[in-house]
């Protein structure tokens, strides 16, 4: 920990890592809140995994066809958005197939990624590091891209806060009011896709789902408004990514995995704490509501 | 309360609010509803009753344009349901909502102010005023900033009615509104609806005919087919004679059987 703080002033890569973690937290808190309350965790997981396909194809085009400007992350963004639109379309038009399509995209995306990485000559170990995150290898270019995505995600989320809230809480009612719920659903999936790409640089494809949902779930146990939950989730994510980075640095552990374990511990603590705290409060308020209502 | 539509379009007594002609509907199998024809006129107070899986919810979804009939035509305020439903205040079953959702009472109510053309980044003063007024009407003014999850069943119910009323609707459509409310509150609730029914058409789904028949003006029995009676045909006394004093134990399969109706009309 002390080592981390001392090296932070010295090494640019460490500052980049911390910066990308904090920047990603903003989008993660906002979109994670929507994902948790709208219950689309499985969709987010599917989008995250199929991103490997985009990364693989982009790297293949870059190396074999010399499209130098094609950063693998652009491939990731395209793959994630494609997956989001496809899943959204299926879940609106043919709800009964939604489950199958989610799993199919999950696996096929990864398979495509593996095939293209296999056929790309040269050293591609860094691509596989996208699976578990490579926060210490974040470049300045990555940092700008994450910041750009952040701006887009925050702007869209805030602009459509009320219709998003209404569709997440009671989609049928929103539809009856004339709110174009299907368009908002696709938009929400696209925001989820962008956030997933952004978080992949922090914790990697396999762990991304935990970082998207656990901080929001922690925040949800203490929030009475959706935007409270977003802010709290963003702060929690920031603390977790910074904490994970700091804790992993000294003993030379993988930062992504450390962050996720930390998130799991925090979630458990929040749930247990809430139970204990909630019960005590209910007993304290014995004159008012019955305890059952207070806890529910 | 603010008008969300042309005031000239407000429902006049006797105007047809809901109009079904020869409507049939099937999901993927036997018909859930068959050859349904009935009309609800402005200022009516109608209760839809029937056994579970008898087609009550399907009927509501058809009226609201959430489902399309396999046969027949449906009009809502003389328009296709998808258009006419902007004049409907809808209250879903509480069970359909996630109780733990982080949202406050006023935020829930203001959802009723959303319309097709508007995505408010901030709600306008008129919206907030309408929200406050709807809450006051439901006796919830003090609970404005409470989390929805911290309310009792009855308070949640009144919040959802406030949300339905905040758009100044011409038809109030309530699906099992008393499902999570204790019996003492139920009387209070029906009296509230009775007051509202002076200027607004009300249709409510319930499986509790005996209680509701004291307040509603007509009853639609739904069990694949739909038959509408004025409440005068179904008096509390008659129900008591038929089913004993415990009206909650009413057996809709008998009441909604063709013989049952033949009997009640004789």
Coordinates of C-alpha atoms in Angstrom, one line a residue:
Chain A
X1 CA 0.0 0.0 0.0
X2 CA 2.8 2.5 1.0
X3 CA 4.8 1.2 -2.0
X4 CA 1.8 2.0 -4.2
X5 CA 1.4 5.5 -3.0
X6 CA 5.1 6.2 -3.4
X7 CA 5.3 4.7 -6.9
X8 CA 2.1 6.6 -7.9
X9 CA 4.1 9.8 -8.0
X10 CA 6.9 8.2 -9.9
X11 CA 5.3 6.0 -12.6
X12 CA 3.0 7.2 -15.3
X13 CA 1.5 3.8 -16.0
X14 CA 0.3 3.6 -12.4
X15 CA -1.3 7.0 -12.7
X16 CA -2.9 6.0 -15.9
X17 CA -4.3 2.8 -14.2
X18 CA -5.7 4.8 -11.4
X19 CA -7.2 7.4 -13.7
X20 CA -8.9 4.8 -16.0
X21 CA -10.3 3.1 -12.9
X22 CA -11.8 6.4 -11.6
X23 CA -13.1 7.5 -15.0
X24 CA -14.7 4.1 -15.6
X25 CA -16.4 4.3 -12.2
X26 CA -18.6 7.2 -13.4
X27 CA -20.2 5.3 -16.3
X28 CA -20.2 2.1 -14.2
X29 CA -22.2 3.6 -11.4
X30 CA -24.8 5.1 -13.7
X31 CA -25.3 2.2 -16.1
X32 CA -24.8 -0.5 -13.5
X33 CA -27.8 1.0 -11.6
X34 CA -29.9 0.7 -14.7
X35 CA -28.7 -2.8 -15.4
X36 CA -29.5 -4.0 -11.9
X37 CA -32.9 -2.3 -11.6
X38 CA -33.9 -3.3 -15.1
X39 CA -32.6 -6.9 -14.4
X40 CA -30.6 -7.2 -17.6
X41 CA -27.5 -8.7 -16.0
X42 CA -27.5 -11.7 -18.3
X43 CA -27.6 -9.5 -21.4
X44 CA -24.7 -7.4 -20.1
X45 CA -22.8 -10.6 -19.6
X46 CA -23.5 -11.8 -23.1
X47 CA -22.4 -8.4 -24.6
X48 CA -19.2 -8.5 -22.5
X49 CA -18.1 -11.9 -23.7
X50 CA -18.9 -11.4 -27.4
X51 CA -16.6 -8.4 -27.3
X52 CA -13.7 -10.8 -27.7
X53 CA -14.9 -11.4 -31.2
X54 CA -14.6 -7.7 -32.0
X55 CA -11.2 -7.5 -30.4
X56 CA -10.0 -10.5 -32.4
X57 CA -11.3 -9.3 -35.8
X58 CA -9.9 -5.8 -35.3
X59 CA -6.5 -7.1 -34.4
X60 CA -6.5 -9.5 -37.4
X61 CA -7.4 -6.7 -39.7
X62 CA -4.8 -4.5 -38.1
X63 CA -2.0 -7.1 -38.5
X64 CA -2.9 -9.0 -41.7
X65 CA -4.5 -6.2 -43.7
X66 CA -2.4 -3.4 -42.2
X67 CA -5.3 -1.2 -41.1
X68 CA -3.1 0.5 -38.6
X69 CA -5.6 2.9 -37.2
X70 CA -7.9 0.1 -36.1
X71 CA -7.3 -0.2 -32.4
X72 CA -8.8 -3.4 -31.0
X73 CA -11.0 -1.3 -28.7
X74 CA -12.8 0.0 -31.8
X75 CA -13.6 -3.6 -32.7
X76 CA -14.8 -4.1 -29.2
X77 CA -17.2 -1.1 -29.4
X78 CA -18.6 -2.3 -32.7
X79 CA -19.1 -5.9 -31.5
X80 CA -20.7 -4.7 -28.3
X81 CA -23.2 -2.4 -30.0
X82 CA -24.1 -5.1 -32.6
X83 CA -24.7 -7.6 -29.8
X84 CA -26.8 -5.0 -27.9
X85 CA -29.0 -4.2 -30.9
X86 CA -29.4 -7.8 -31.8
X87 CA -30.4 -8.9 -28.3
X88 CA -32.7 -6.0 -28.0
X89 CA -34.4 -6.7 -31.3
X90 CA -34.9 -10.4 -30.4
X91 CA -36.3 -9.6 -26.9
X92 CA -38.8 -7.1 -28.4
X93 CA -39.9 -9.2 -31.4
X94 CA -39.5 -12.8 -30.2
X95 CA -39.3 -12.8 -26.4
X96 CA -39.5 -16.5 -26.2
X97 CA -36.1 -16.9 -27.9
X98 CA -34.4 -14.2 -25.8
X99 CA -32.6 -16.7 -23.5
X100 CA -31.2 -18.7 -26.3
X101 CA -30.0 -15.7 -28.2
X102 CA -28.3 -14.3 -25.1
X103 CA -26.3 -17.6 -24.6
X104 CA -25.6 -17.9 -28.3
X105 CA -24.1 -14.5 -28.7
X106 CA -22.2 -15.0 -25.5
X107 CA -20.4 -18.1 -26.8
X108 CA -20.2 -17.4 -30.6
X109 CA -18.6 -14.0 -29.9
X110 CA -15.9 -15.6 -27.9
X111 CA -15.4 -18.4 -30.5
X112 CA -15.0 -15.9 -33.3
X113 CA -12.5 -14.0 -31.2
X114 CA -10.4 -17.1 -30.5
X115 CA -10.4 -18.1 -34.2
X116 CA -9.2 -14.6 -35.4
X117 CA -6.6 -14.4 -32.6
X118 CA -5.4 -17.8 -33.6
X119 CA -5.0 -16.8 -37.3
X120 CA -3.3 -13.5 -36.5
X121 CA 0.5 -13.9 -36.8
X122 CA 2.8 -12.6 -34.1
X123 CA 2.5 -12.1 -30.5
X124 CA -1.1 -11.7 -29.3
X125 CA -0.8 -12.4 -25.6
X126 CA -2.0 -8.9 -24.8
X127 CA -5.3 -9.7 -26.5
X128 CA -5.9 -12.6 -24.1
X129 CA -5.1 -10.2 -21.3
X130 CA -8.4 -8.5 -22.2
X131 CA -10.0 -11.6 -20.6
X132 CA -8.7 -10.8 -17.2
X133 CA -8.0 -7.1 -17.5
X134 CA -4.8 -5.2 -18.1
X135 CA -5.2 -2.0 -16.1
X136 CA -1.4 -1.6 -15.7
X137 CA -1.0 -1.6 -19.4
X138 CA -3.4 1.3 -20.1
X139 CA -2.0 3.7 -22.6
X140 CA -2.8 7.4 -23.0
X141 CA -4.8 6.6 -26.0
X142 CA -7.0 4.2 -23.9
X143 CA -7.4 6.9 -21.4
X144 CA -8.8 9.4 -23.9
X145 CA -11.1 6.8 -25.3
X146 CA -12.5 5.9 -21.9
X147 CA -13.0 9.6 -21.1
X148 CA -14.8 10.1 -24.4
X149 CA -17.1 7.1 -23.8
X150 CA -17.7 8.5 -20.3
X151 CA -19.0 11.8 -21.6
X152 CA -21.4 10.1 -24.1
X153 CA -22.8 7.7 -21.4
X154 CA -23.3 10.3 -18.8
X155 CA -24.9 12.8 -21.2
X156 CA -27.4 10.2 -22.6
X157 CA -28.2 8.8 -19.1
X158 CA -29.0 12.2 -17.6
X159 CA -30.9 13.5 -20.6
X160 CA -33.3 10.5 -20.6
X161 CA -33.3 10.0 -16.8
X162 CA -37.1 10.3 -16.4
X163 CA -38.2 8.0 -19.2
X164 CA -35.5 5.5 -18.2
X165 CA -36.7 5.6 -14.6
X166 CA -40.3 5.1 -15.8
X167 CA -39.5 2.1 -18.1
X168 CA -37.3 0.5 -15.5
X169 CA -39.9 0.8 -12.8
X170 CA -43.0 -0.1 -14.8
X171 CA -42.5 -0.6 -18.5
X172 CA -46.2 -1.4 -19.2
X173 CA -47.4 1.9 -17.7
X174 CA -44.7 3.9 -19.6
X175 CA -45.8 2.2 -22.8
X176 CA -49.4 3.2 -22.1
X177 CA -48.4 6.8 -21.5
X178 CA -47.0 6.8 -25.0
X179 CA -43.3 6.6 -24.0
X180 CA -41.4 4.7 -26.8
X181 CA -40.2 2.1 -24.4
X182 CA -38.7 -0.1 -27.1
X183 CA -36.4 2.7 -28.3
X184 CA -35.3 3.4 -24.8
X185 CA -34.7 -0.3 -24.2
X186 CA -32.3 -0.5 -27.2
X187 CA -30.7 2.7 -26.1
X188 CA -30.2 1.3 -22.6
X189 CA -28.6 -1.8 -24.1
X190 CA -26.3 0.3 -26.2
X191 CA -25.2 2.3 -23.1
X192 CA -24.6 -1.0 -21.4
X193 CA -22.5 -2.1 -24.4
X194 CA -20.3 1.0 -24.2
X195 CA -19.9 0.7 -20.5
X196 CA -18.9 -2.9 -20.8
X197 CA -16.2 -2.0 -23.3
X198 CA -14.9 0.7 -20.9
X199 CA -14.8 -1.7 -18.0
X200 CA -13.0 -4.3 -19.9
X201 CA -9.8 -2.2 -19.8
X202 CA -10.2 -2.2 -16.0
X203 CA -11.1 -5.8 -15.0
X204 CA -11.4 -7.8 -18.3
X205 CA -14.2 -9.5 -20.1
X206 CA -14.8 -12.3 -17.6
X207 CA -15.0 -10.1 -14.5
X208 CA -16.8 -7.2 -16.0
X209 CA -20.2 -8.3 -15.0
X210 CA -19.3 -8.3 -11.3
X211 CA -18.0 -4.7 -11.5
X212 CA -21.1 -3.6 -13.3
X213 CA -23.6 -5.2 -10.9
X214 CA -22.0 -5.5 -7.4
X215 CA -21.4 -1.8 -6.7
X216 CA -24.9 -1.0 -7.9
X217 CA -26.4 -3.7 -5.8
X218 CA -24.4 -2.4 -2.7
X219 CA -25.7 1.1 -3.5
X220 CA -29.2 -0.2 -4.0
X221 CA -29.5 -1.4 -0.4
X222 CA -28.9 2.2 0.9
X223 CA -30.7 4.3 -1.7
X224 CA -34.2 5.7 -1.9
X225 CA -33.8 7.4 -5.3
X226 CA -32.4 6.1 -8.5
X227 CA -29.9 9.0 -8.8
X228 CA -28.7 8.5 -5.3
X229 CA -28.1 4.9 -6.2
X230 CA -26.1 6.0 -9.2
X231 CA -23.8 8.4 -7.3
X232 CA -23.3 5.9 -4.5
X233 CA -22.6 3.1 -7.0
X234 CA -20.0 5.3 -8.8
X235 CA -18.3 6.2 -5.5
X236 CA -18.3 2.5 -4.6
X237 CA -16.8 1.5 -7.9
X238 CA -14.1 4.2 -7.6
X239 CA -13.2 3.0 -4.1
X240 CA -13.1 -0.6 -5.2
X241 CA -11.0 -0.1 -8.3
X242 CA -8.6 2.2 -6.5
X243 CA -8.5 -0.2 -3.5
X244 CA -8.0 -3.2 -5.8
X245 CA -5.1 -1.5 -7.6
X246 CA -3.5 -0.5 -4.4
X247 CA -3.9 -3.8 -2.6
X248 CA -2.6 -5.8 -5.6
X249 CA 0.4 -3.7 -6.4
X250 CA 2.6 -4.6 -3.5
X251 CA 2.2 -8.4 -3.5
X252 CA 2.1 -8.3 -7.4
X253 CA -1.4 -9.8 -7.7
X254 CA -3.6 -9.3 -10.8
X255 CA -5.4 -6.1 -10.2
X256 CA -8.7 -7.1 -11.9
X257 CA -9.2 -10.2 -9.8
X258 CA -8.3 -8.4 -6.6
X259 CA -10.8 -5.7 -7.4
X260 CA -13.6 -8.2 -7.9
X261 CA -12.8 -10.1 -4.7
X262 CA -12.9 -6.8 -2.9
X263 CA -16.3 -6.1 -4.5
X264 CA -17.6 -9.4 -3.4
X265 CA -16.5 -8.9 0.2
X266 CA -18.0 -5.4 0.1
X267 CA -21.3 -6.7 -1.2
X268 CA -21.5 -9.4 1.5
X269 CA -20.7 -6.8 4.2
X270 CA -23.4 -4.5 2.8
X271 CA -26.1 -7.2 2.8
X272 CA -25.2 -8.4 6.3
X273 CA -24.8 -4.9 7.6
X274 CA -28.2 -3.9 6.2
X275 CA -29.9 -6.9 7.8
X276 CA -28.4 -6.1 11.2
X277 CA -28.9 -2.4 10.9
X278 CA -32.4 -2.8 9.5
X279 CA -33.5 -5.1 12.3
X280 CA -32.3 -2.8 15.0
X281 CA -34.1 0.2 13.4
X282 CA -37.3 -1.8 13.1
X283 CA -37.2 -2.7 16.8
X284 CA -36.4 0.9 17.7
X285 CA -39.5 2.1 15.7
X286 CA -41.8 -0.4 17.5
X287 CA -44.4 2.3 18.1
X288 CA -44.9 2.9 14.4
X289 CA -44.8 0.4 11.6
X290 CA -44.7 -3.3 12.4
X291 CA -41.2 -4.7 11.9
X292 CA -42.2 -6.7 8.9
X293 CA -43.1 -3.5 6.9
X294 CA -39.9 -1.8 7.9
X295 CA -37.8 -4.7 6.7
X296 CA -39.6 -5.3 3.5
Chain B
X1 CA -55.9 19.5 -12.6
X2 CA -54.2 20.4 -15.9
X3 CA -55.5 19.1 -19.2
X4 CA -53.2 16.9 -21.1
X5 CA -55.5 16.9 -24.1
X6 CA -58.0 19.1 -25.8
X7 CA -60.6 20.0 -23.2
X8 CA -63.3 19.8 -25.9
X9 CA -62.6 16.1 -26.1
X10 CA -63.6 15.4 -22.5
X11 CA -66.0 12.5 -22.3
X12 CA -69.6 13.5 -22.2
X13 CA -72.2 11.3 -20.4
X14 CA -73.5 8.7 -22.7
X15 CA -70.5 8.8 -25.0
X16 CA -69.1 5.4 -25.8
X17 CA -65.8 4.9 -23.9
X18 CA -65.1 1.3 -24.6
X19 CA -66.7 -0.5 -27.5
X20 CA -66.0 -4.2 -28.3
X21 CA -67.7 -5.9 -31.3
X22 CA -67.3 -9.7 -31.8
X23 CA -63.9 -9.8 -30.3
X24 CA -62.1 -13.1 -30.0
X25 CA -58.6 -13.7 -28.8
X26 CA -56.3 -16.7 -28.5
X27 CA -52.6 -16.9 -27.4
X28 CA -51.5 -20.1 -29.2
X29 CA -54.3 -22.5 -28.6
X30 CA -57.9 -22.5 -27.5
X31 CA -59.6 -19.1 -27.4
X32 CA -59.3 -17.1 -24.2
X33 CA -62.1 -14.8 -25.2
X34 CA -64.8 -15.6 -27.7
X35 CA -67.2 -13.3 -29.5
X36 CA -67.1 -10.6 -26.9
X37 CA -69.5 -7.7 -27.6
X38 CA -70.1 -5.0 -25.0
X39 CA -70.0 -1.3 -24.5
X40 CA -69.0 1.0 -21.6
X41 CA -70.5 4.5 -21.7
X42 CA -69.1 7.6 -20.1
X43 CA -69.7 7.9 -16.3
X44 CA -70.3 4.2 -16.0
X45 CA -68.7 2.4 -13.0
X46 CA -68.1 -1.2 -14.2
X47 CA -66.5 -4.1 -12.4
X48 CA -65.0 -6.9 -14.4
X49 CA -65.3 -10.2 -12.5
X50 CA -64.6 -13.8 -13.3
X51 CA -62.5 -16.8 -12.3
X52 CA -58.7 -16.8 -12.5
X53 CA -57.5 -17.5 -16.1
X54 CA -61.0 -16.6 -17.3
X55 CA -59.7 -13.9 -19.5
X56 CA -60.0 -10.8 -17.3
X57 CA -56.4 -9.6 -17.7
X58 CA -56.5 -10.5 -21.4
X59 CA -59.6 -8.4 -21.8
X60 CA -57.8 -5.4 -20.1
X61 CA -54.8 -5.8 -22.4
X62 CA -57.0 -5.9 -25.5
X63 CA -58.8 -2.7 -24.4
X64 CA -55.5 -1.0 -23.8
X65 CA -54.1 -2.1 -27.2
X66 CA -51.3 -4.2 -25.6
X67 CA -52.7 -7.2 -27.4
X68 CA -54.4 -7.4 -30.8
X69 CA -57.7 -9.3 -31.2
X70 CA -57.7 -12.4 -33.4
X71 CA -61.1 -11.3 -34.6
X72 CA -63.5 -8.4 -34.0
X73 CA -63.0 -4.7 -33.4
X74 CA -62.1 -2.6 -30.3
X75 CA -62.6 1.1 -30.0
X76 CA -61.4 3.2 -27.1
X77 CA -63.1 6.7 -27.1
X78 CA -64.0 5.9 -30.8
X79 CA -60.3 5.4 -31.7
X80 CA -58.0 2.5 -32.0
X81 CA -56.9 1.5 -28.5
X82 CA -53.2 2.5 -29.1
X83 CA -54.5 6.1 -29.8
X84 CA -57.4 6.3 -27.3
X85 CA -55.3 5.0 -24.4
X86 CA -53.7 8.4 -23.9
X87 CA -57.0 9.3 -22.2
X88 CA -56.8 6.3 -19.8
X89 CA -55.4 6.3 -16.3
X90 CA -54.2 2.8 -15.7
X91 CA -53.4 1.2 -12.4
X92 CA -51.6 -2.2 -12.7
X93 CA -51.6 -4.9 -10.1
X94 CA -49.1 -4.2 -7.3
X95 CA -47.6 -7.7 -7.8
X96 CA -46.4 -6.5 -11.2
X97 CA -44.0 -4.0 -9.6
X98 CA -40.6 -4.5 -8.0
X99 CA -41.2 -3.4 -4.4
X100 CA -37.5 -2.6 -3.7
X101 CA -37.1 -0.2 -6.6
X102 CA -35.4 3.0 -5.3
X103 CA -38.0 5.5 -6.2
X104 CA -40.0 8.1 -4.1
X105 CA -43.8 8.5 -4.0
X106 CA -43.7 11.8 -6.0
X107 CA -41.4 10.3 -8.6
X108 CA -43.9 7.4 -9.2
X109 CA -46.8 9.8 -9.5
X110 CA -44.9 12.1 -12.0
X111 CA -44.5 9.1 -14.3
X112 CA -48.2 9.7 -15.1
X113 CA -47.1 13.0 -16.7
X114 CA -45.0 11.4 -19.3
X115 CA -46.5 11.6 -22.8
X116 CA -45.6 10.5 -26.3
X117 CA -43.9 13.7 -27.4
X118 CA -42.1 14.7 -24.2
X119 CA -38.9 13.5 -22.5
X120 CA -38.6 16.0 -19.7
X121 CA -35.0 16.5 -18.5
X122 CA -36.7 18.3 -15.7
X123 CA -40.4 18.2 -14.9
X124 CA -42.2 21.5 -15.4
X125 CA -43.9 23.4 -12.6
X126 CA -47.3 22.4 -14.0
X127 CA -46.3 18.8 -13.7
X128 CA -45.1 19.1 -10.1
X129 CA -48.3 21.0 -9.2
X130 CA -50.4 18.3 -10.8
X131 CA -48.4 15.6 -8.9
X132 CA -48.9 17.4 -5.6
X133 CA -52.6 17.8 -6.2
X134 CA -53.1 14.2 -7.1
X135 CA -51.2 13.2 -3.9
X136 CA -53.3 15.5 -1.8
X137 CA -56.5 14.1 -3.3
X138 CA -55.3 10.6 -2.2
X139 CA -54.4 11.9 1.2
X140 CA -50.7 11.3 0.6
X141 CA -49.3 14.8 0.6
X142 CA -47.1 14.1 3.7
X143 CA -45.6 11.0 2.1
X144 CA -44.4 12.8 -1.0
X145 CA -40.7 12.1 -0.5
X146 CA -41.0 8.7 1.1
X147 CA -39.5 5.7 -0.7
X148 CA -42.2 3.7 -2.4
X149 CA -40.8 0.6 -0.8
X150 CA -41.4 2.0 2.7
X151 CA -45.2 2.4 2.2
X152 CA -47.9 0.1 3.4
X153 CA -50.0 -1.8 0.8
X154 CA -52.8 0.7 1.1
X155 CA -50.5 3.6 0.6
X156 CA -48.9 2.0 -2.4
X157 CA -52.3 1.5 -3.9
X158 CA -53.3 5.2 -3.4
X159 CA -49.9 6.2 -4.9
X160 CA -50.6 4.2 -8.0
X161 CA -54.1 5.7 -8.3
X162 CA -52.6 9.2 -7.9
X163 CA -50.2 8.2 -10.8
X164 CA -53.2 7.2 -12.9
X165 CA -55.1 10.4 -12.1
X166 CA -52.3 12.9 -12.6
X167 CA -52.8 12.9 -16.4
X168 CA -56.5 14.0 -15.9
X169 CA -57.8 10.8 -17.6
X170 CA -61.4 10.2 -18.8
X171 CA -61.3 6.5 -18.0
X172 CA -59.7 5.0 -14.9
X173 CA -58.8 1.4 -15.4
X174 CA -57.8 -0.6 -12.3
X175 CA -56.5 -4.2 -12.3
X176 CA -57.1 -5.9 -8.9
X177 CA -56.7 -2.7 -7.0
X178 CA -57.5 -4.2 -3.6
X179 CA -55.1 -7.2 -3.9
X180 CA -52.7 -6.1 -1.2
X181 CA -55.1 -4.1 1.0
X182 CA -56.7 -5.2 4.2
X183 CA -60.4 -5.5 4.4
X184 CA -60.9 -2.4 6.6
X185 CA -59.1 -0.2 4.0
X186 CA -61.2 -1.8 1.2
X187 CA -64.4 0.0 2.2
X188 CA -62.6 3.2 2.4
X189 CA -61.1 2.6 -1.0
X190 CA -64.4 1.8 -2.7
X191 CA -65.9 4.9 -1.2
X192 CA -63.0 6.9 -2.7
X193 CA -63.7 5.4 -6.1
X194 CA -67.4 6.1 -5.8
X195 CA -66.6 9.8 -5.3
X196 CA -64.3 9.8 -8.3
X197 CA -66.9 8.1 -10.4
X198 CA -69.0 11.3 -10.3
X199 CA -66.8 12.8 -13.1
X200 CA -64.8 9.9 -14.5
X201 CA -65.6 6.5 -16.1
X202 CA -64.2 3.7 -13.9
X203 CA -63.5 0.1 -14.9
X204 CA -62.0 -2.2 -12.3
X205 CA -61.0 -5.8 -12.3
X206 CA -61.7 -7.8 -9.2
X207 CA -62.5 -11.4 -8.1
X208 CA -64.5 -10.0 -5.2
X209 CA -67.9 -9.4 -6.6
X210 CA -69.9 -9.3 -3.4
X211 CA -68.1 -6.4 -1.9
X212 CA -67.8 -4.3 -5.0
X213 CA -71.4 -4.7 -6.1
X214 CA -72.5 -2.2 -3.4
X215 CA -70.6 0.5 -5.3
X216 CA -70.4 -0.3 -9.0
X217 CA -73.2 0.3 -11.5
X218 CA -72.6 -2.7 -13.7
X219 CA -70.8 -5.9 -13.7
X220 CA -69.1 -7.7 -16.6
X221 CA -68.7 -11.5 -16.0
X222 CA -65.7 -12.8 -17.9
X223 CA -65.3 -16.5 -18.5
X224 CA -64.2 -16.9 -22.1
X225 CA -67.5 -15.1 -23.0
X226 CA -68.5 -11.7 -21.5
X227 CA -71.9 -10.8 -20.1
X228 CA -72.7 -7.4 -18.7
X229 CA -75.4 -6.8 -16.1
X230 CA -76.6 -3.7 -14.4
X231 CA -75.8 -4.1 -10.7
X232 CA -79.6 -3.9 -9.9
X233 CA -79.8 -7.5 -11.3
X234 CA -77.2 -8.7 -8.8
X235 CA -78.1 -7.4 -5.4
X236 CA -76.3 -8.2 -2.3
X237 CA -79.3 -10.0 -1.0
X238 CA -79.4 -12.3 -4.0
X239 CA -75.7 -13.1 -3.5
X240 CA -76.3 -13.8 0.1
X241 CA -79.2 -16.1 -0.8
X242 CA -77.2 -17.8 -3.4
X243 CA -73.9 -18.2 -1.6
X244 CA -74.6 -17.6 2.1
X245 CA -73.2 -14.6 4.0
X246 CA -69.6 -15.1 3.1
X247 CA -69.6 -13.2 -0.2
X248 CA -65.8 -13.6 -0.5
X249 CA -66.3 -17.3 -1.1
X250 CA -68.4 -16.6 -4.3
X251 CA -67.9 -19.2 -7.0
X252 CA -67.5 -17.4 -10.3
X253 CA -67.7 -20.5 -12.3
X254 CA -71.3 -20.8 -11.4
X255 CA -72.2 -17.2 -11.7
X256 CA -70.5 -16.9 -15.1
X257 CA -72.0 -20.2 -16.5
X258 CA -74.8 -19.6 -19.0
X259 CA -77.3 -21.3 -16.8
X260 CA -76.4 -18.9 -14.0
X261 CA -77.2 -16.0 -16.2
X262 CA -80.4 -17.5 -17.5
X263 CA -81.3 -17.8 -13.9
X264 CA -80.4 -14.3 -12.9
X265 CA -82.2 -12.7 -15.8
X266 CA -85.4 -14.6 -15.1

